[in-house]
Amino acid sequence: MYDLKELRKAMKEVQTSKRFEHTKGVEYICAALAMRYGASMEDALTAGLLHDCAKCLTDDKLLSICEKHGLIITAAEKKQLFLLHSKAGACLAEHKYGITNQDILNAIRSHTTGRPEMSLLEKIVFVADYIEPGRKEAANLSDIRRLAFEDLDRTVLKILEDTLKYLEESGSEIDPRTCETWEYYHTNVD
């Protein structure tokens, strides 16, 4: 069992006020989705709190953490270093905040790009990060928020579709994991 009060305090200290508000929103939605789908409330709250624990670090610090832990950095990550906050965040969650639960660590690691065959907790954090109450700019947000409480897999697929469309239209680099995740859910969701 993790001390959620201490983790909240730690996140407040390492995140900007805007990022901390986002974190609290993700924590809240993780709890709601955990209740809806029967996931561990404690794991969902913990993963929600820590999902962006590395988000406010500099690019150099993100690189340093990933290199220290021998993580492979993809071409897309090299072009968009902010993508490393998920991998670096999983490392910090484990080595700084004492998280040993692999499902929580995987949820932190995959919350940005997703991955094929995500666990229930991974899907909850992936979706909560996208739909938390402070988010306002995403396309189809009200429909996606409704869908999140009806069908989690379809929600993951819809988020991936909208994300890929946005990245393509804006000319942004697309991480191959996002495409792999979309392909998996496109093929496996009814």
PDB file of C-alpha atoms in Angstrom:
ATOM      1  CA  MET A   1       0.000   0.000   0.000  1.00  0.00           C
ATOM      2  CA  TYR A   2       1.321   3.417  -0.961  1.00  0.00           C
ATOM      3  CA  ASP A   3       0.891   6.594   1.057  1.00  0.00           C
ATOM      4  CA  LEU A   4      -1.286   8.650  -1.278  1.00  0.00           C
ATOM      5  CA  LYS A   5      -1.118  11.720   0.936  1.00  0.00           C
ATOM      6  CA  GLU A   6       2.691  11.708   0.742  1.00  0.00           C
ATOM      7  CA  LEU A   7       2.643  11.119  -3.015  1.00  0.00           C
ATOM      8  CA  ARG A   8       0.246  14.068  -3.467  1.00  0.00           C
ATOM      9  CA  LYS A   9       2.565  16.250  -1.401  1.00  0.00           C
ATOM     10  CA  ALA A  10       5.575  15.127  -3.451  1.00  0.00           C
ATOM     11  CA  MET A  11       3.811  15.872  -6.760  1.00  0.00           C
ATOM     12  CA  LYS A  12       2.785  19.313  -5.543  1.00  0.00           C
ATOM     13  CA  GLU A  13       6.469  20.020  -4.833  1.00  0.00           C
ATOM     14  CA  VAL A  14       7.845  18.850  -8.200  1.00  0.00           C
ATOM     15  CA  GLN A  15       5.104  20.053 -10.554  1.00  0.00           C
ATOM     16  CA  THR A  16       3.992  23.495 -11.647  1.00  0.00           C
ATOM     17  CA  SER A  17       0.621  24.539 -10.244  1.00  0.00           C
ATOM     18  CA  LYS A  18      -1.002  23.975 -13.659  1.00  0.00           C
ATOM     19  CA  ARG A  19       0.536  20.493 -13.961  1.00  0.00           C
ATOM     20  CA  PHE A  20      -0.506  19.625 -10.413  1.00  0.00           C
ATOM     21  CA  GLU A  21      -4.106  20.624 -11.201  1.00  0.00           C
ATOM     22  CA  HIS A  22      -3.959  18.284 -14.204  1.00  0.00           C
ATOM     23  CA  THR A  23      -2.533  15.523 -11.994  1.00  0.00           C
ATOM     24  CA  LYS A  24      -5.354  15.903  -9.484  1.00  0.00           C
ATOM     25  CA  GLY A  25      -7.858  15.739 -12.350  1.00  0.00           C
ATOM     26  CA  VAL A  26      -6.281  12.536 -13.680  1.00  0.00           C
ATOM     27  CA  GLU A  27      -6.249  11.042 -10.185  1.00  0.00           C
ATOM     28  CA  TYR A  28      -9.965  11.837  -9.838  1.00  0.00           C
ATOM     29  CA  ILE A  29     -10.904  10.288 -13.195  1.00  0.00           C
ATOM     30  CA  CYS A  30      -8.707   7.249 -12.512  1.00  0.00           C
ATOM     31  CA  ALA A  31     -10.704   6.681  -9.326  1.00  0.00           C
ATOM     32  CA  ALA A  32     -14.024   7.051 -11.151  1.00  0.00           C
ATOM     33  CA  LEU A  33     -12.983   4.682 -13.934  1.00  0.00           C
ATOM     34  CA  ALA A  34     -11.590   2.174 -11.416  1.00  0.00           C
ATOM     35  CA  MET A  35     -14.976   2.138  -9.693  1.00  0.00           C
ATOM     36  CA  ARG A  36     -16.776   1.740 -13.013  1.00  0.00           C
ATOM     37  CA  TYR A  37     -14.609  -1.111 -14.306  1.00  0.00           C
ATOM     38  CA  GLY A  38     -13.671  -2.881 -11.060  1.00  0.00           C
ATOM     39  CA  ALA A  39      -9.966  -2.039 -10.994  1.00  0.00           C
ATOM     40  CA  SER A  40      -7.960  -1.538  -7.820  1.00  0.00           C
ATOM     41  CA  MET A  41      -8.793   1.922  -6.477  1.00  0.00           C
ATOM     42  CA  GLU A  42      -5.411   2.242  -4.761  1.00  0.00           C
ATOM     43  CA  ASP A  43      -3.488   1.305  -7.910  1.00  0.00           C
ATOM     44  CA  ALA A  44      -5.561   3.700 -10.025  1.00  0.00           C
ATOM     45  CA  LEU A  45      -5.062   6.593  -7.606  1.00  0.00           C
ATOM     46  CA  THR A  46      -1.328   5.892  -7.346  1.00  0.00           C
ATOM     47  CA  ALA A  47      -0.833   5.649 -11.113  1.00  0.00           C
ATOM     48  CA  GLY A  48      -2.941   8.761 -11.679  1.00  0.00           C
ATOM     49  CA  LEU A  49      -0.893  10.732  -9.181  1.00  0.00           C
ATOM     50  CA  LEU A  50       2.451   9.635 -10.583  1.00  0.00           C
ATOM     51  CA  HIS A  51       1.710   9.509 -14.315  1.00  0.00           C
ATOM     52  CA  ASP A  52       3.360  12.917 -14.908  1.00  0.00           C
ATOM     53  CA  CYS A  53       5.940  12.807 -12.118  1.00  0.00           C
ATOM     54  CA  ALA A  54       8.686  13.542 -14.691  1.00  0.00           C
ATOM     55  CA  LYS A  55       6.705  15.991 -16.851  1.00  0.00           C
ATOM     56  CA  CYS A  56       8.260  19.156 -15.399  1.00  0.00           C
ATOM     57  CA  LEU A  57      11.852  17.979 -15.811  1.00  0.00           C
ATOM     58  CA  THR A  58      14.188  19.481 -18.392  1.00  0.00           C
ATOM     59  CA  ASP A  59      14.953  17.605 -21.588  1.00  0.00           C
ATOM     60  CA  ASP A  60      18.497  16.998 -20.332  1.00  0.00           C
ATOM     61  CA  LYS A  61      17.201  15.486 -17.092  1.00  0.00           C
ATOM     62  CA  LEU A  62      14.749  13.250 -18.977  1.00  0.00           C
ATOM     63  CA  LEU A  63      17.574  12.021 -21.203  1.00  0.00           C
ATOM     64  CA  SER A  64      19.835  11.486 -18.206  1.00  0.00           C
ATOM     65  CA  ILE A  65      17.263   9.369 -16.359  1.00  0.00           C
ATOM     66  CA  CYS A  66      16.574   7.238 -19.439  1.00  0.00           C
ATOM     67  CA  GLU A  67      20.277   6.739 -20.138  1.00  0.00           C
ATOM     68  CA  LYS A  68      21.011   5.935 -16.478  1.00  0.00           C
ATOM     69  CA  HIS A  69      18.443   3.138 -16.607  1.00  0.00           C
ATOM     70  CA  GLY A  70      19.558   1.853 -20.018  1.00  0.00           C
ATOM     71  CA  LEU A  71      16.315   2.684 -21.795  1.00  0.00           C
ATOM     72  CA  ILE A  72      16.160   2.727 -25.574  1.00  0.00           C
ATOM     73  CA  ILE A  73      15.272   6.145 -26.968  1.00  0.00           C
ATOM     74  CA  THR A  74      13.390   5.991 -30.259  1.00  0.00           C
ATOM     75  CA  ALA A  75      13.885   8.353 -33.187  1.00  0.00           C
ATOM     76  CA  ALA A  76      10.522   9.972 -32.458  1.00  0.00           C
ATOM     77  CA  GLU A  77      11.536  10.517 -28.825  1.00  0.00           C
ATOM     78  CA  LYS A  78      14.833  12.079 -29.902  1.00  0.00           C
ATOM     79  CA  LYS A  79      12.892  14.573 -32.024  1.00  0.00           C
ATOM     80  CA  GLN A  80      10.277  15.203 -29.317  1.00  0.00           C
ATOM     81  CA  LEU A  81      12.030  14.751 -25.994  1.00  0.00           C
ATOM     82  CA  PHE A  82       8.857  15.478 -24.008  1.00  0.00           C
ATOM     83  CA  LEU A  83       7.730  11.951 -24.946  1.00  0.00           C
ATOM     84  CA  LEU A  84      10.428  10.646 -22.603  1.00  0.00           C
ATOM     85  CA  HIS A  85       8.505  11.830 -19.541  1.00  0.00           C
ATOM     86  CA  SER A  86       6.540   8.560 -19.532  1.00  0.00           C
ATOM     87  CA  LYS A  87       9.615   6.327 -19.490  1.00  0.00           C
ATOM     88  CA  ALA A  88      11.494   8.600 -17.103  1.00  0.00           C
ATOM     89  CA  GLY A  89       8.379   8.835 -14.940  1.00  0.00           C
ATOM     90  CA  ALA A  90       8.201   5.056 -14.564  1.00  0.00           C
ATOM     91  CA  CYS A  91      11.863   5.064 -13.490  1.00  0.00           C
ATOM     92  CA  LEU A  92      11.239   7.822 -10.943  1.00  0.00           C
ATOM     93  CA  ALA A  93       8.099   6.109  -9.666  1.00  0.00           C
ATOM     94  CA  GLU A  94      10.113   2.982  -8.994  1.00  0.00           C
ATOM     95  CA  HIS A  95      13.433   4.376  -7.799  1.00  0.00           C
ATOM     96  CA  LYS A  96      12.412   7.641  -6.133  1.00  0.00           C
ATOM     97  CA  TYR A  97       8.856   6.996  -4.958  1.00  0.00           C
ATOM     98  CA  GLY A  98       9.212   3.292  -4.152  1.00  0.00           C
ATOM     99  CA  ILE A  99       6.566   1.863  -6.482  1.00  0.00           C
ATOM    100  CA  THR A 100       7.104  -1.863  -6.998  1.00  0.00           C
ATOM    101  CA  ASN A 101       3.780  -2.757  -8.634  1.00  0.00           C
ATOM    102  CA  GLN A 102       4.589  -3.460 -12.300  1.00  0.00           C
ATOM    103  CA  ASP A 103       1.054  -2.653 -13.438  1.00  0.00           C
ATOM    104  CA  ILE A 104       1.340   0.851 -11.975  1.00  0.00           C
ATOM    105  CA  LEU A 105       4.785   1.291 -13.554  1.00  0.00           C
ATOM    106  CA  ASN A 106       3.472   0.091 -16.927  1.00  0.00           C
ATOM    107  CA  ALA A 107       0.514   2.489 -16.669  1.00  0.00           C
ATOM    108  CA  ILE A 108       2.912   5.387 -16.152  1.00  0.00           C
ATOM    109  CA  ARG A 109       5.196   4.165 -18.948  1.00  0.00           C
ATOM    110  CA  SER A 110       2.402   3.787 -21.511  1.00  0.00           C
ATOM    111  CA  HIS A 111       0.097   6.704 -20.657  1.00  0.00           C
ATOM    112  CA  THR A 112       1.246   8.914 -23.554  1.00  0.00           C
ATOM    113  CA  THR A 113       1.459   6.589 -26.555  1.00  0.00           C
ATOM    114  CA  GLY A 114      -0.389   3.569 -25.243  1.00  0.00           C
ATOM    115  CA  ARG A 115       0.723   0.084 -26.193  1.00  0.00           C
ATOM    116  CA  PRO A 116      -0.894  -3.022 -27.632  1.00  0.00           C
ATOM    117  CA  GLU A 117      -2.631  -5.223 -25.056  1.00  0.00           C
ATOM    118  CA  MET A 118      -2.737  -2.657 -22.261  1.00  0.00           C
ATOM    119  CA  SER A 119      -3.949  -3.870 -18.878  1.00  0.00           C
ATOM    120  CA  LEU A 120      -7.133  -2.453 -17.395  1.00  0.00           C
ATOM    121  CA  LEU A 121      -5.096  -0.057 -15.258  1.00  0.00           C
ATOM    122  CA  GLU A 122      -3.030   1.095 -18.237  1.00  0.00           C
ATOM    123  CA  LYS A 123      -6.205   1.859 -20.197  1.00  0.00           C
ATOM    124  CA  ILE A 124      -7.687   3.719 -17.227  1.00  0.00           C
ATOM    125  CA  VAL A 125      -4.647   6.014 -16.917  1.00  0.00           C
ATOM    126  CA  PHE A 126      -4.378   6.485 -20.691  1.00  0.00           C
ATOM    127  CA  VAL A 127      -8.033   7.537 -20.890  1.00  0.00           C
ATOM    128  CA  ALA A 128      -8.034   9.590 -17.665  1.00  0.00           C
ATOM    129  CA  ASP A 129      -5.053  11.625 -18.894  1.00  0.00           C
ATOM    130  CA  TYR A 130      -7.071  12.565 -21.983  1.00  0.00           C
ATOM    131  CA  ILE A 131     -10.473  13.268 -20.415  1.00  0.00           C
ATOM    132  CA  GLU A 132      -9.671  14.790 -17.012  1.00  0.00           C
ATOM    133  CA  PRO A 133     -11.888  17.776 -16.147  1.00  0.00           C
ATOM    134  CA  GLY A 134      -9.235  20.413 -16.884  1.00  0.00           C
ATOM    135  CA  ARG A 135      -8.832  19.332 -20.502  1.00  0.00           C
ATOM    136  CA  LYS A 136     -10.708  21.535 -22.915  1.00  0.00           C
ATOM    137  CA  GLU A 137      -8.884  21.511 -26.248  1.00  0.00           C
ATOM    138  CA  ALA A 138      -9.313  17.959 -27.544  1.00  0.00           C
ATOM    139  CA  ALA A 139     -11.754  17.183 -30.353  1.00  0.00           C
ATOM    140  CA  ASN A 140     -14.910  15.235 -29.489  1.00  0.00           C
ATOM    141  CA  LEU A 141     -14.132  15.560 -25.774  1.00  0.00           C
ATOM    142  CA  SER A 142     -17.690  15.417 -24.454  1.00  0.00           C
ATOM    143  CA  ASP A 143     -18.444  12.299 -26.537  1.00  0.00           C
ATOM    144  CA  ILE A 144     -15.209  10.655 -25.425  1.00  0.00           C
ATOM    145  CA  ARG A 145     -15.941  11.434 -21.771  1.00  0.00           C
ATOM    146  CA  ARG A 146     -19.349   9.770 -22.089  1.00  0.00           C
ATOM    147  CA  LEU A 147     -17.916   6.783 -23.951  1.00  0.00           C
ATOM    148  CA  ALA A 148     -15.215   6.303 -21.273  1.00  0.00           C
ATOM    149  CA  PHE A 149     -17.871   5.105 -18.837  1.00  0.00           C
ATOM    150  CA  GLU A 150     -19.534   2.835 -21.408  1.00  0.00           C
ATOM    151  CA  ASP A 151     -16.690   1.037 -23.213  1.00  0.00           C
ATOM    152  CA  LEU A 152     -13.059   1.531 -22.257  1.00  0.00           C
ATOM    153  CA  ASP A 153     -11.566  -0.236 -25.288  1.00  0.00           C
ATOM    154  CA  ARG A 154     -13.637   1.818 -27.734  1.00  0.00           C
ATOM    155  CA  THR A 155     -12.566   4.937 -25.840  1.00  0.00           C
ATOM    156  CA  VAL A 156      -8.894   3.996 -26.198  1.00  0.00           C
ATOM    157  CA  LEU A 157      -9.427   3.484 -29.924  1.00  0.00           C
ATOM    158  CA  LYS A 158     -11.252   6.812 -30.334  1.00  0.00           C
ATOM    159  CA  ILE A 159      -8.528   8.701 -28.449  1.00  0.00           C
ATOM    160  CA  LEU A 160      -5.868   7.080 -30.630  1.00  0.00           C
ATOM    161  CA  GLU A 161      -7.776   7.934 -33.817  1.00  0.00           C
ATOM    162  CA  ASP A 162      -8.236  11.558 -32.780  1.00  0.00           C
ATOM    163  CA  THR A 163      -4.608  11.840 -31.651  1.00  0.00           C
ATOM    164  CA  LEU A 164      -3.252  10.430 -34.912  1.00  0.00           C
ATOM    165  CA  LYS A 165      -5.521  12.718 -36.923  1.00  0.00           C
ATOM    166  CA  TYR A 166      -4.336  15.744 -34.935  1.00  0.00           C
ATOM    167  CA  LEU A 167      -0.656  14.786 -35.275  1.00  0.00           C
ATOM    168  CA  GLU A 168      -1.007  14.201 -39.028  1.00  0.00           C
ATOM    169  CA  GLU A 169      -2.856  17.485 -39.593  1.00  0.00           C
ATOM    170  CA  SER A 170      -0.338  19.457 -37.542  1.00  0.00           C
ATOM    171  CA  GLY A 171       2.643  17.802 -39.246  1.00  0.00           C
ATOM    172  CA  SER A 172       3.984  16.510 -35.929  1.00  0.00           C
ATOM    173  CA  GLU A 173       6.229  13.491 -35.525  1.00  0.00           C
ATOM    174  CA  ILE A 174       4.213  10.364 -34.728  1.00  0.00           C
ATOM    175  CA  ASP A 175       5.697   7.875 -32.307  1.00  0.00           C
ATOM    176  CA  PRO A 176       5.525   4.369 -33.838  1.00  0.00           C
ATOM    177  CA  ARG A 177       4.076   3.012 -30.575  1.00  0.00           C
ATOM    178  CA  THR A 178       0.995   5.155 -31.077  1.00  0.00           C
ATOM    179  CA  CYS A 179       0.504   3.585 -34.516  1.00  0.00           C
ATOM    180  CA  GLU A 180       1.124   0.082 -33.150  1.00  0.00           C
ATOM    181  CA  THR A 181      -1.385   0.717 -30.374  1.00  0.00           C
ATOM    182  CA  TRP A 182      -3.968   2.039 -32.832  1.00  0.00           C
ATOM    183  CA  GLU A 183      -3.438  -0.979 -35.101  1.00  0.00           C
ATOM    184  CA  TYR A 184      -3.938  -3.369 -32.177  1.00  0.00           C
ATOM    185  CA  TYR A 185      -7.123  -1.718 -30.915  1.00  0.00           C
ATOM    186  CA  HIS A 186      -8.462  -1.109 -34.436  1.00  0.00           C
ATOM    187  CA  THR A 187      -8.095  -4.835 -35.111  1.00  0.00           C
ATOM    188  CA  ASN A 188      -9.332  -6.090 -31.733  1.00  0.00           C
ATOM    189  CA  VAL A 189     -12.177  -3.763 -30.723  1.00  0.00           C
ATOM    190  CA  ASP A 190     -15.658  -4.636 -31.997  1.00  0.00           C
TER     191      ASP A 190
END
